[in-house]
mmCIF file of C-alpha atoms in Angstrom:
data_model
loop_
_atom_site.group_PDB
_atom_site.id
_atom_site.type_symbol
_atom_site.label_atom_id
_atom_site.label_comp_id
_atom_site.label_asym_id
_atom_site.label_seq_id
_atom_site.Cartn_x
_atom_site.Cartn_y
_atom_site.Cartn_z
ATOM 1 C CA MET A 1280 -17.500 -5.000 -1.600
ATOM 2 C CA THR A 1281 -18.533 -7.510 1.055
ATOM 3 C CA LEU A 1282 -20.230 -6.527 4.310
ATOM 4 C CA THR A 1283 -17.099 -7.575 6.206
ATOM 5 C CA TYR A 1284 -14.987 -5.225 4.112
ATOM 6 C CA ARG A 1285 -17.444 -2.357 4.547
ATOM 7 C CA LEU A 1286 -17.420 -2.776 8.324
ATOM 8 C CA ALA A 1287 -13.626 -2.929 8.423
ATOM 9 C CA LEU A 1288 -13.406 0.138 6.206
ATOM 10 C CA ALA A 1289 -15.808 2.045 8.465
ATOM 11 C CA THR A 1290 -13.589 1.251 11.447
ATOM 12 C CA ALA A 1291 -10.498 2.347 9.522
ATOM 13 C CA ARG A 1292 -12.178 5.631 8.584
ATOM 14 C CA VAL A 1293 -12.870 6.379 12.253
ATOM 15 C CA MET A 1294 -9.215 5.732 13.089
ATOM 16 C CA VAL A 1295 -7.892 7.826 10.192
ATOM 17 C CA GLU A 1296 -10.460 10.634 9.995
ATOM 18 C CA GLY A 1297 -11.834 10.695 13.525
ATOM 19 C CA ARG A 1298 -9.660 13.595 14.704
ATOM 20 C CA GLY A 1299 -9.268 15.544 11.498
ATOM 21 C CA PRO A 1300 -9.891 15.478 7.760
ATOM 22 C CA LEU A 1301 -7.880 13.319 5.397
ATOM 23 C CA SER A 1302 -6.532 15.253 2.405
ATOM 24 C CA VAL A 1303 -6.363 13.148 -0.771
ATOM 25 C CA ASP A 1304 -4.879 14.284 -4.091
ATOM 26 C CA GLY A 1305 -4.730 12.373 -7.353
ATOM 27 C CA ALA A 1306 -7.185 9.585 -6.485
ATOM 28 C CA ASP A 1307 -8.594 9.862 -10.003
ATOM 29 C CA HIS A 1308 -5.332 8.342 -11.229
ATOM 30 C CA ILE A 1309 -6.403 5.005 -9.706
ATOM 31 C CA PRO A 1310 -8.021 2.910 -12.453
ATOM 32 C CA ARG A 1311 -11.539 1.753 -11.637
ATOM 33 C CA SER A 1312 -10.750 -1.726 -12.904
ATOM 34 C CA GLY A 1313 -7.912 -3.885 -14.142
ATOM 35 C CA PRO A 1314 -4.641 -4.951 -12.517
ATOM 36 C CA THR A 1315 -3.230 -2.101 -10.458
ATOM 37 C CA LEU A 1316 -0.195 -1.967 -8.192
ATOM 38 C CA ILE A 1317 0.015 0.820 -5.636
ATOM 39 C CA ILE A 1318 3.427 1.358 -4.033
ATOM 40 C CA ALA A 1319 3.786 3.585 -1.001
ATOM 41 C CA ASN A 1320 6.235 4.860 1.601
ATOM 42 C CA HIS A 1321 6.086 3.086 4.948
ATOM 43 C CA ASP A 1322 6.834 5.349 7.906
ATOM 44 C CA THR A 1323 4.125 4.336 10.413
ATOM 45 C CA PRO A 1324 2.173 1.170 11.269
ATOM 46 C CA LEU A 1325 -1.029 2.931 10.146
ATOM 47 C CA ASP A 1326 0.026 3.563 6.540
ATOM 48 C CA ALA A 1327 -2.012 0.652 5.173
ATOM 49 C CA LEU A 1328 -5.167 1.949 6.860
ATOM 50 C CA VAL A 1329 -4.546 5.422 5.466
ATOM 51 C CA VAL A 1330 -3.989 4.189 1.902
ATOM 52 C CA GLY A 1331 -7.045 1.939 2.021
ATOM 53 C CA VAL A 1332 -9.260 4.767 3.247
ATOM 54 C CA ALA A 1333 -7.836 7.241 0.718
ATOM 55 C CA ALA A 1334 -8.493 4.855 -2.189
ATOM 56 C CA ARG A 1335 -11.895 3.653 -1.031
ATOM 57 C CA ARG A 1336 -14.026 5.550 -3.561
ATOM 58 C CA HIS A 1337 -12.078 4.052 -6.454
ATOM 59 C CA ARG A 1338 -10.869 0.584 -5.506
ATOM 60 C CA GLN A 1339 -10.774 -2.027 -2.803
ATOM 61 C CA VAL A 1340 -7.087 -2.457 -2.047
ATOM 62 C CA ARG A 1341 -5.466 -5.760 -1.098
ATOM 63 C CA PHE A 1342 -2.265 -5.390 0.950
ATOM 64 C CA LEU A 1343 0.672 -7.699 1.423
ATOM 65 C CA ALA A 1344 0.852 -8.098 5.202
ATOM 66 C CA LYS A 1345 3.182 -9.882 7.616
ATOM 67 C CA ARG A 1346 2.182 -13.523 8.045
ATOM 68 C CA SER A 1347 2.638 -13.191 11.817
ATOM 69 C CA LEU A 1348 -0.516 -11.050 11.951
ATOM 70 C CA TRP A 1349 -2.561 -14.153 11.092
ATOM 71 C CA GLU A 1350 -1.414 -15.707 14.379
ATOM 72 C CA ARG A 1351 -3.401 -13.127 16.361
ATOM 73 C CA ARG A 1352 -6.956 -14.339 16.828
ATOM 74 C CA PRO A 1353 -9.440 -13.184 15.626
ATOM 75 C CA LEU A 1354 -7.346 -10.844 13.462
ATOM 76 C CA GLY A 1355 -6.303 -13.668 11.152
ATOM 77 C CA ALA A 1356 -9.904 -14.483 10.292
ATOM 78 C CA VAL A 1357 -10.660 -10.811 9.621
ATOM 79 C CA LEU A 1358 -7.622 -10.491 7.352
ATOM 80 C CA ASP A 1359 -8.814 -13.526 5.397
ATOM 81 C CA ARG A 1360 -12.262 -11.974 4.933
ATOM 82 C CA LEU A 1361 -10.614 -8.781 3.715
ATOM 83 C CA GLN A 1362 -8.634 -10.871 1.197
ATOM 84 C CA GLN A 1363 -5.311 -9.573 2.472
ATOM 85 C CA ILE A 1364 -2.205 -11.436 1.341
ATOM 86 C CA PRO A 1365 0.207 -12.921 3.923
ATOM 87 C CA ILE A 1366 3.915 -12.692 3.254
ATOM 88 C CA GLU A 1367 6.870 -13.854 5.336
ATOM 89 C CA ARG A 1368 10.113 -11.890 5.250
ATOM 90 C CA GLY A 1369 12.834 -13.930 3.622
ATOM 91 C CA ARG A 1370 10.263 -16.300 2.112
ATOM 92 C CA GLN A 1371 8.467 -14.107 -0.377
ATOM 93 C CA LYS A 1372 7.455 -16.734 -2.900
ATOM 94 C CA GLY A 1373 4.058 -17.717 -1.481
ATOM 95 C CA GLY A 1374 2.938 -14.149 -0.875
ATOM 96 C CA LEU A 1375 4.205 -12.923 -4.227
ATOM 97 C CA ASP A 1376 2.529 -15.805 -6.037
ATOM 98 C CA ALA A 1377 -0.785 -14.881 -4.388
ATOM 99 C CA ALA A 1378 -0.263 -11.214 -5.301
ATOM 100 C CA VAL A 1379 0.474 -12.176 -8.920
ATOM 101 C CA GLU A 1380 -2.762 -14.161 -9.060
ATOM 102 C CA ALA A 1381 -4.649 -11.203 -7.568
ATOM 103 C CA LEU A 1382 -3.249 -8.878 -10.234
ATOM 104 C CA ARG A 1383 -4.037 -11.343 -13.012
ATOM 105 C CA ALA A 1384 -7.606 -11.453 -11.700
ATOM 106 C CA GLY A 1385 -7.781 -7.664 -12.073
ATOM 107 C CA HIS A 1386 -7.434 -6.676 -8.429
ATOM 108 C CA CYS A 1387 -5.681 -3.662 -6.898
ATOM 109 C CA VAL A 1388 -2.706 -4.625 -4.718
ATOM 110 C CA CYS A 1389 -0.584 -2.361 -2.504
ATOM 111 C CA VAL A 1390 2.966 -3.070 -1.383
ATOM 112 C CA PHE A 1391 5.572 -1.112 0.557
ATOM 113 C CA PRO A 1392 8.737 -1.600 -1.552
ATOM 114 C CA GLU A 1393 11.042 -0.572 1.290
ATOM 115 C CA GLY A 1394 9.933 -3.702 3.129
ATOM 116 C CA THR A 1395 9.721 -2.324 6.660
ATOM 117 C CA LEU A 1396 9.124 0.870 8.637
ATOM 118 C CA SER A 1397 11.641 3.528 7.661
ATOM 119 C CA ARG A 1398 12.175 4.867 11.213
ATOM 120 C CA GLY A 1399 13.821 7.906 9.645
ATOM 121 C CA ARG A 1400 16.183 5.864 7.506
ATOM 122 C CA THR A 1401 16.596 5.900 3.752
ATOM 123 C CA LEU A 1402 15.992 2.282 2.751
ATOM 124 C CA ARG A 1403 16.747 0.502 -0.487
ATOM 125 C CA VAL A 1404 13.884 -0.620 -2.672
ATOM 126 C CA ARG A 1405 13.377 -4.378 -2.459
ATOM 127 C CA SER A 1406 12.624 -6.558 -5.449
ATOM 128 C CA GLY A 1407 9.056 -7.698 -4.690
ATOM 129 C CA ALA A 1408 7.150 -4.909 -6.440
ATOM 130 C CA ALA A 1409 9.288 -5.203 -9.567
ATOM 131 C CA ARG A 1410 8.703 -8.960 -9.659
ATOM 132 C CA LEU A 1411 4.962 -8.356 -9.603
ATOM 133 C CA LEU A 1412 5.176 -5.879 -12.480
ATOM 134 C CA ALA A 1413 7.360 -8.200 -14.528
ATOM 135 C CA ALA A 1414 4.948 -11.095 -13.961
ATOM 136 C CA VAL A 1415 1.867 -9.065 -14.947
ATOM 137 C CA PRO A 1416 3.174 -6.429 -17.390
ATOM 138 C CA GLU A 1417 -0.272 -4.970 -18.118
ATOM 139 C CA THR A 1418 -0.449 -3.779 -14.501
ATOM 140 C CA ARG A 1419 -0.875 -0.042 -13.918
ATOM 141 C CA LEU A 1420 1.679 1.365 -11.457
ATOM 142 C CA ILE A 1421 0.528 4.082 -9.060
ATOM 143 C CA GLY A 1422 2.755 5.729 -6.476
ATOM 144 C CA CYS A 1423 1.317 6.822 -3.140
ATOM 145 C CA ALA A 1424 2.936 9.364 -0.813
ATOM 146 C CA VAL A 1425 1.622 9.402 2.756
ATOM 147 C CA THR A 1426 2.496 12.226 5.159
ATOM 148 C CA GLY A 1427 1.273 13.067 8.648
ATOM 149 C CA ALA A 1428 0.107 9.571 9.611
ATOM 150 C CA GLY A 1429 2.455 9.498 12.588
ATOM 151 C CA ALA A 1430 0.312 12.092 14.357
ATOM 152 C CA LEU A 1431 -2.658 9.706 14.391
ATOM 153 C CA THR A 1432 -1.221 8.034 17.484
ATOM 154 C CA SER A 1433 -0.375 11.300 19.241
ATOM 155 C CA LEU A 1434 -2.808 13.074 21.552
ATOM 156 C CA ARG A 1435 -0.755 16.285 21.541
ATOM 157 C CA HIS A 1436 -1.145 17.142 17.878
ATOM 158 C CA ARG A 1437 -4.162 17.349 15.591
ATOM 159 C CA PRO A 1438 -3.397 15.040 12.664
ATOM 160 C CA ARG A 1439 -2.970 16.522 9.218
ATOM 161 C CA VAL A 1440 -2.782 13.403 7.117
ATOM 162 C CA ARG A 1441 -2.220 13.812 3.403
ATOM 163 C CA VAL A 1442 -2.160 11.232 0.632
ATOM 164 C CA ALA A 1443 -1.029 11.893 -2.936
ATOM 165 C CA PHE A 1444 -1.496 9.289 -5.672
ATOM 166 C CA LEU A 1445 1.065 9.591 -8.456
ATOM 167 C CA PRO A 1446 0.753 7.813 -11.808
ATOM 168 C CA HIS A 1447 3.903 6.326 -13.247
ATOM 169 C CA SER A 1448 5.486 8.870 -15.576
ATOM 170 C CA ARG A 1449 5.845 6.410 -18.453
ATOM 171 C CA GLU A 1450 2.703 4.427 -19.243
ATOM 172 C CA PRO A 1451 2.474 1.755 -20.453
ATOM 173 C CA LEU A 1452 5.263 0.136 -18.476
ATOM 174 C CA GLN A 1453 8.158 -1.447 -20.306
ATOM 175 C CA ALA A 1454 8.219 -5.219 -20.012
ATOM 176 C CA GLY A 1455 10.905 -7.159 -18.170
ATOM 177 C CA TYR A 1456 12.351 -7.323 -14.685
ATOM 178 C CA GLU A 1457 15.115 -4.730 -15.162
ATOM 179 C CA ALA A 1458 12.661 -2.200 -16.591
ATOM 180 C CA SER A 1459 10.269 -2.952 -13.721
ATOM 181 C CA ILE A 1460 13.006 -2.302 -11.154
ATOM 182 C CA GLU A 1461 13.708 1.053 -12.793
ATOM 183 C CA SER A 1462 9.994 1.931 -12.788
ATOM 184 C CA VAL A 1463 9.593 1.118 -9.096
ATOM 185 C CA GLU A 1464 12.752 2.995 -8.111
ATOM 186 C CA ASN A 1465 11.695 6.065 -10.122
ATOM 187 C CA SER A 1466 8.269 6.030 -8.515
ATOM 188 C CA MET A 1467 9.745 5.652 -5.032
ATOM 189 C CA ARG A 1468 12.025 8.631 -5.645
ATOM 190 C CA ALA A 1469 8.974 10.699 -6.586
ATOM 191 C CA ILE A 1470 7.179 9.470 -3.467
ATOM 192 C CA ARG A 1471 10.100 10.266 -1.174
ATOM 193 C CA ALA A 1472 10.428 13.737 -2.674
ATOM 194 C CA ILE A 1473 6.985 14.400 -1.187
ATOM 195 C CA ALA A 1474 7.263 12.205 1.908
ATOM 196 C CA PRO A 1475 10.833 12.038 3.318
ATOM 197 C CA PRO A 1476 11.486 9.246 5.844
ATOM 198 C CA TRP A 1477 9.805 10.022 9.142
ATOM 199 C CA PRO A 1478 11.150 8.628 12.439
#
């Protein structure tokens, strides 16, 4: 891990754990090496920070993030140093290509298959995560259920943030796009059974 990443991670830990402990279950399911795709529910803007902090002892996680964030100086430069991957809604190709290359290089990538904040809604699973799995079939798929992150921005409640990492129930994954879609949808159902959409 680079010094830049360590400093960013230290800041994230203060934001996530500064007002209460972070409970993490199943982190041992995250492989220490090799291509790994973490998929997670997305109910608050802080979910990426929470997942990154929860996984820190096992892997450095690269997230697909909105390209518009790079327009905010100096945030764009920091995101580059953290090796985050920009993606533009409706124009996924560039971001997905970069994520495929990251997986082929053995990195750990996290995506939010629902594509946007749930805001209490049940959202359909988008195709991006399945495309990544189909492109790099040796990738390990890990689900991640995040609960309680919404309280991190509230001063009235003490946060009780919990993260559960869930291995895919059928390893190794079956090859092909249709099988990858099924794998992602099954994992998201397991995630949402733990973490229902939060407004």
